[in-house]
PDB file of C-alpha atoms in Angstrom:
ATOM      1  CA  UNK L 268      66.526 -27.850 -31.646  1.00 84.00           C
ATOM      2  CA  UNK L 269      64.786 -24.496 -31.512  1.00 89.00           C
ATOM      3  CA  UNK L 270      67.066 -21.473 -31.745  1.00 93.00           C
ATOM      4  CA  UNK L 271      66.221 -17.855 -30.907  1.00 95.00           C
ATOM      5  CA  UNK L 272      68.175 -15.110 -32.646  1.00 94.00           C
ATOM      6  CA  UNK L 273      67.887 -11.515 -31.436  1.00 95.00           C
ATOM      7  CA  UNK L 274      68.799  -8.364 -33.314  1.00 95.00           C
ATOM      8  CA  UNK L 275      68.245  -4.621 -33.143  1.00 97.00           C
ATOM      9  CA  UNK L 276      70.274  -3.566 -30.130  1.00 96.00           C
ATOM     10  CA  UNK L 277      72.621  -0.614 -30.163  1.00 97.00           C
ATOM     11  CA  UNK L 278      73.485   2.730 -28.651  1.00 98.00           C
ATOM     12  CA  UNK L 279      70.809   5.399 -28.433  1.00 98.00           C
ATOM     13  CA  UNK L 280      70.454   8.767 -26.718  1.00 98.00           C
ATOM     14  CA  UNK L 281      67.962   9.289 -23.887  1.00 98.00           C
ATOM     15  CA  UNK L 282      64.496   9.759 -25.314  1.00 98.00           C
ATOM     16  CA  UNK L 283      65.308   7.689 -28.365  1.00 98.00           C
ATOM     17  CA  UNK L 284      63.749   4.478 -29.684  1.00 98.00           C
ATOM     18  CA  UNK L 285      64.856   1.016 -30.723  1.00 98.00           C
ATOM     19  CA  UNK L 286      63.047  -2.064 -31.958  1.00 98.00           C
ATOM     20  CA  UNK L 287      64.372  -5.464 -31.022  1.00 98.00           C
ATOM     21  CA  UNK L 288      63.561  -8.579 -33.014  1.00 98.00           C
ATOM     22  CA  UNK L 289      63.744 -12.229 -32.046  1.00 97.00           C
ATOM     23  CA  UNK L 290      63.281 -14.874 -34.687  1.00 96.00           C
ATOM     24  CA  UNK L 291      62.764 -18.542 -33.944  1.00 94.00           C
ATOM     25  CA  UNK L 292      64.834 -20.624 -36.321  1.00 89.00           C
ATOM     26  CA  UNK L 293      64.986 -24.380 -36.794  1.00 84.00           C
ATOM     27  CA  UNK L 294      61.247 -24.475 -36.234  1.00 81.00           C
ATOM     28  CA  UNK L 295      58.106 -24.526 -38.299  1.00 79.00           C
ATOM     29  CA  UNK L 296      55.191 -22.176 -37.736  1.00 80.00           C
ATOM     30  CA  UNK L 297      53.157 -24.679 -35.744  1.00 81.00           C
ATOM     31  CA  UNK L 298      56.072 -25.006 -33.331  1.00 85.00           C
ATOM     32  CA  UNK L 299      56.453 -21.245 -32.886  1.00 89.00           C
ATOM     33  CA  UNK L 300      52.816 -20.690 -31.952  1.00 89.00           C
ATOM     34  CA  UNK L 301      53.066 -23.297 -29.196  1.00 90.00           C
ATOM     35  CA  UNK L 302      55.671 -21.206 -27.384  1.00 92.00           C
ATOM     36  CA  UNK L 303      54.985 -18.329 -25.021  1.00 94.00           C
ATOM     37  CA  UNK L 304      57.411 -15.617 -26.059  1.00 96.00           C
ATOM     38  CA  UNK L 305      58.822 -12.850 -23.928  1.00 97.00           C
ATOM     39  CA  UNK L 306      61.620 -10.364 -23.392  1.00 98.00           C
ATOM     40  CA  UNK L 307      63.883 -10.108 -20.372  1.00 98.00           C
ATOM     41  CA  UNK L 308      66.853  -7.913 -19.550  1.00 98.00           C
ATOM     42  CA  UNK L 309      69.902  -7.982 -17.339  1.00 98.00           C
ATOM     43  CA  UNK L 310      71.774  -4.874 -16.317  1.00 97.00           C
ATOM     44  CA  UNK L 311      75.350  -5.051 -14.978  1.00 92.00           C
ATOM     45  CA  UNK L 312      75.378  -6.321 -11.404  1.00 94.00           C
ATOM     46  CA  UNK L 313      71.643  -7.042 -11.410  1.00 96.00           C
ATOM     47  CA  UNK L 314      69.468 -10.091 -11.829  1.00 97.00           C
ATOM     48  CA  UNK L 315      67.694 -10.841 -15.053  1.00 97.00           C
ATOM     49  CA  UNK L 316      64.188  -9.383 -15.007  1.00 98.00           C
ATOM     50  CA  UNK L 317      61.006  -9.612 -16.998  1.00 98.00           C
ATOM     51  CA  UNK L 318      60.371  -6.790 -19.461  1.00 98.00           C
ATOM     52  CA  UNK L 319      57.324  -7.986 -21.362  1.00 98.00           C
ATOM     53  CA  UNK L 320      55.792 -11.279 -22.298  1.00 97.00           C
ATOM     54  CA  UNK L 321      52.770 -12.772 -23.949  1.00 95.00           C
ATOM     55  CA  UNK L 322      50.532 -14.695 -21.599  1.00 90.00           C
ATOM     56  CA  UNK L 323      47.431 -16.263 -23.156  1.00 77.00           C
ATOM     57  CA  UNK L 324      47.083 -15.808 -26.883  1.00 73.00           C
ATOM     58  CA  UNK L 325      47.540 -12.120 -27.578  1.00 82.00           C
ATOM     59  CA  UNK L 326      47.386 -10.963 -23.957  1.00 93.00           C
ATOM     60  CA  UNK L 327      50.554  -9.405 -22.593  1.00 95.00           C
ATOM     61  CA  UNK L 328      52.239  -8.708 -19.282  1.00 96.00           C
ATOM     62  CA  UNK L 329      54.491  -5.633 -19.190  1.00 97.00           C
ATOM     63  CA  UNK L 330      56.777  -4.646 -16.310  1.00 97.00           C
ATOM     64  CA  UNK L 331      55.789  -1.479 -14.475  1.00 97.00           C
ATOM     65  CA  UNK L 332      59.204   0.063 -15.170  1.00 97.00           C
ATOM     66  CA  UNK L 333      58.564   0.098 -18.916  1.00 98.00           C
ATOM     67  CA  UNK L 334      54.774   0.240 -19.101  1.00 97.00           C
ATOM     68  CA  UNK L 335      53.619   2.887 -21.545  1.00 97.00           C
ATOM     69  CA  UNK L 336      57.045   3.008 -23.214  1.00 98.00           C
ATOM     70  CA  UNK L 337      57.686  -0.560 -24.403  1.00 98.00           C
ATOM     71  CA  UNK L 338      55.395  -2.726 -26.518  1.00 98.00           C
ATOM     72  CA  UNK L 339      55.695  -6.418 -27.283  1.00 97.00           C
ATOM     73  CA  UNK L 340      54.277  -7.772 -30.516  1.00 96.00           C
ATOM     74  CA  UNK L 341      54.722 -10.742 -32.795  1.00 95.00           C
ATOM     75  CA  UNK L 342      54.351 -11.883 -36.370  1.00 95.00           C
ATOM     76  CA  UNK L 343      53.531 -15.573 -36.379  1.00 92.00           C
ATOM     77  CA  UNK L 344      54.139 -16.013 -40.103  1.00 93.00           C
ATOM     78  CA  UNK L 345      57.682 -14.721 -39.585  1.00 94.00           C
ATOM     79  CA  UNK L 346      58.112 -16.643 -36.323  1.00 95.00           C
ATOM     80  CA  UNK L 347      59.308 -13.384 -34.828  1.00 96.00           C
ATOM     81  CA  UNK L 348      58.584 -11.445 -31.653  1.00 97.00           C
ATOM     82  CA  UNK L 349      59.372  -7.747 -31.346  1.00 98.00           C
ATOM     83  CA  UNK L 350      60.024  -5.272 -28.567  1.00 98.00           C
ATOM     84  CA  UNK L 351      59.382  -1.667 -29.497  1.00 98.00           C
ATOM     85  CA  UNK L 352      61.160   0.579 -27.002  1.00 98.00           C
ATOM     86  CA  UNK L 353      60.337   4.279 -26.888  1.00 98.00           C
ATOM     87  CA  UNK L 354      61.439   7.093 -24.578  1.00 98.00           C
ATOM     88  CA  UNK L 355      64.518   5.114 -23.604  1.00 98.00           C
ATOM     89  CA  UNK L 356      66.323   6.123 -20.439  1.00 97.00           C
ATOM     90  CA  UNK L 357      69.812   5.340 -19.119  1.00 97.00           C
ATOM     91  CA  UNK L 358      68.298   2.877 -16.652  1.00 96.00           C
ATOM     92  CA  UNK L 359      67.090   0.811 -19.620  1.00 98.00           C
ATOM     93  CA  UNK L 360      70.705  -0.027 -20.428  1.00 98.00           C
ATOM     94  CA  UNK L 361      71.045  -3.812 -20.313  1.00 98.00           C
ATOM     95  CA  UNK L 362      71.459  -6.963 -22.318  1.00 98.00           C
ATOM     96  CA  UNK L 363      68.028  -7.906 -23.637  1.00 98.00           C
ATOM     97  CA  UNK L 364      67.119 -11.555 -24.023  1.00 98.00           C
ATOM     98  CA  UNK L 365      64.326 -13.272 -25.833  1.00 97.00           C
ATOM     99  CA  UNK L 366      62.793 -16.366 -24.250  1.00 97.00           C
ATOM    100  CA  UNK L 367      60.479 -19.015 -25.582  1.00 95.00           C
ATOM    101  CA  UNK L 368      58.608 -21.241 -23.137  1.00 93.00           C
ATOM    102  CA  UNK L 369      56.582 -24.383 -23.706  1.00 92.00           C
ATOM    103  CA  UNK L 370      55.644 -26.222 -20.562  1.00 91.00           C
ATOM    104  CA  UNK L 371      58.869 -26.878 -18.670  1.00 93.00           C
ATOM    105  CA  UNK L 372      61.034 -26.148 -21.693  1.00 91.00           C
ATOM    106  CA  UNK L 373      62.742 -22.780 -22.035  1.00 93.00           C
ATOM    107  CA  UNK L 374      64.914 -21.471 -24.825  1.00 94.00           C
ATOM    108  CA  UNK L 375      66.949 -18.270 -24.556  1.00 97.00           C
ATOM    109  CA  UNK L 376      68.490 -16.160 -27.235  1.00 96.00           C
ATOM    110  CA  UNK L 377      72.096 -14.999 -27.061  1.00 96.00           C
ATOM    111  CA  UNK L 378      71.133 -11.486 -25.980  1.00 96.00           C
ATOM    112  CA  UNK L 379      71.502  -8.088 -27.588  1.00 97.00           C
ATOM    113  CA  UNK L 380      73.071  -5.070 -25.901  1.00 98.00           C
ATOM    114  CA  UNK L 381      71.054  -1.879 -25.511  1.00 98.00           C
ATOM    115  CA  UNK L 382      72.946   1.156 -24.272  1.00 98.00           C
ATOM    116  CA  UNK L 383      71.205   4.451 -23.538  1.00 98.00           C
ATOM    117  CA  UNK L 384      73.690   7.243 -23.163  1.00 97.00           C
ATOM    118  CA  UNK L 385      74.195  10.842 -24.136  1.00 93.00           C
TER     119      UNK L 385
END
């Protein structure tokens, strides 16, 4: 079964940057490229929300709240999707989740905590 493993979270001051990684394990390359990969986040007391996702091929959809600050990218050979987060603000504090979707099948990672605080 496909497994998604996130890393890269931590504590950062406002204005700082972090890069999250999500690697698909237990899968070969041809499996990874069949999945639409994206990042979501869930802040305390709030619903999980879309941050950024690939749509068709290399096209992306980025939430308005992070547009211009966050960038999603991927390295197919490493079966990894990234989220580069710049100009972080306290309201970006959340658990960030990676998701892989293929048809009606969804896989979620375990989540990685991002805390933005001075």
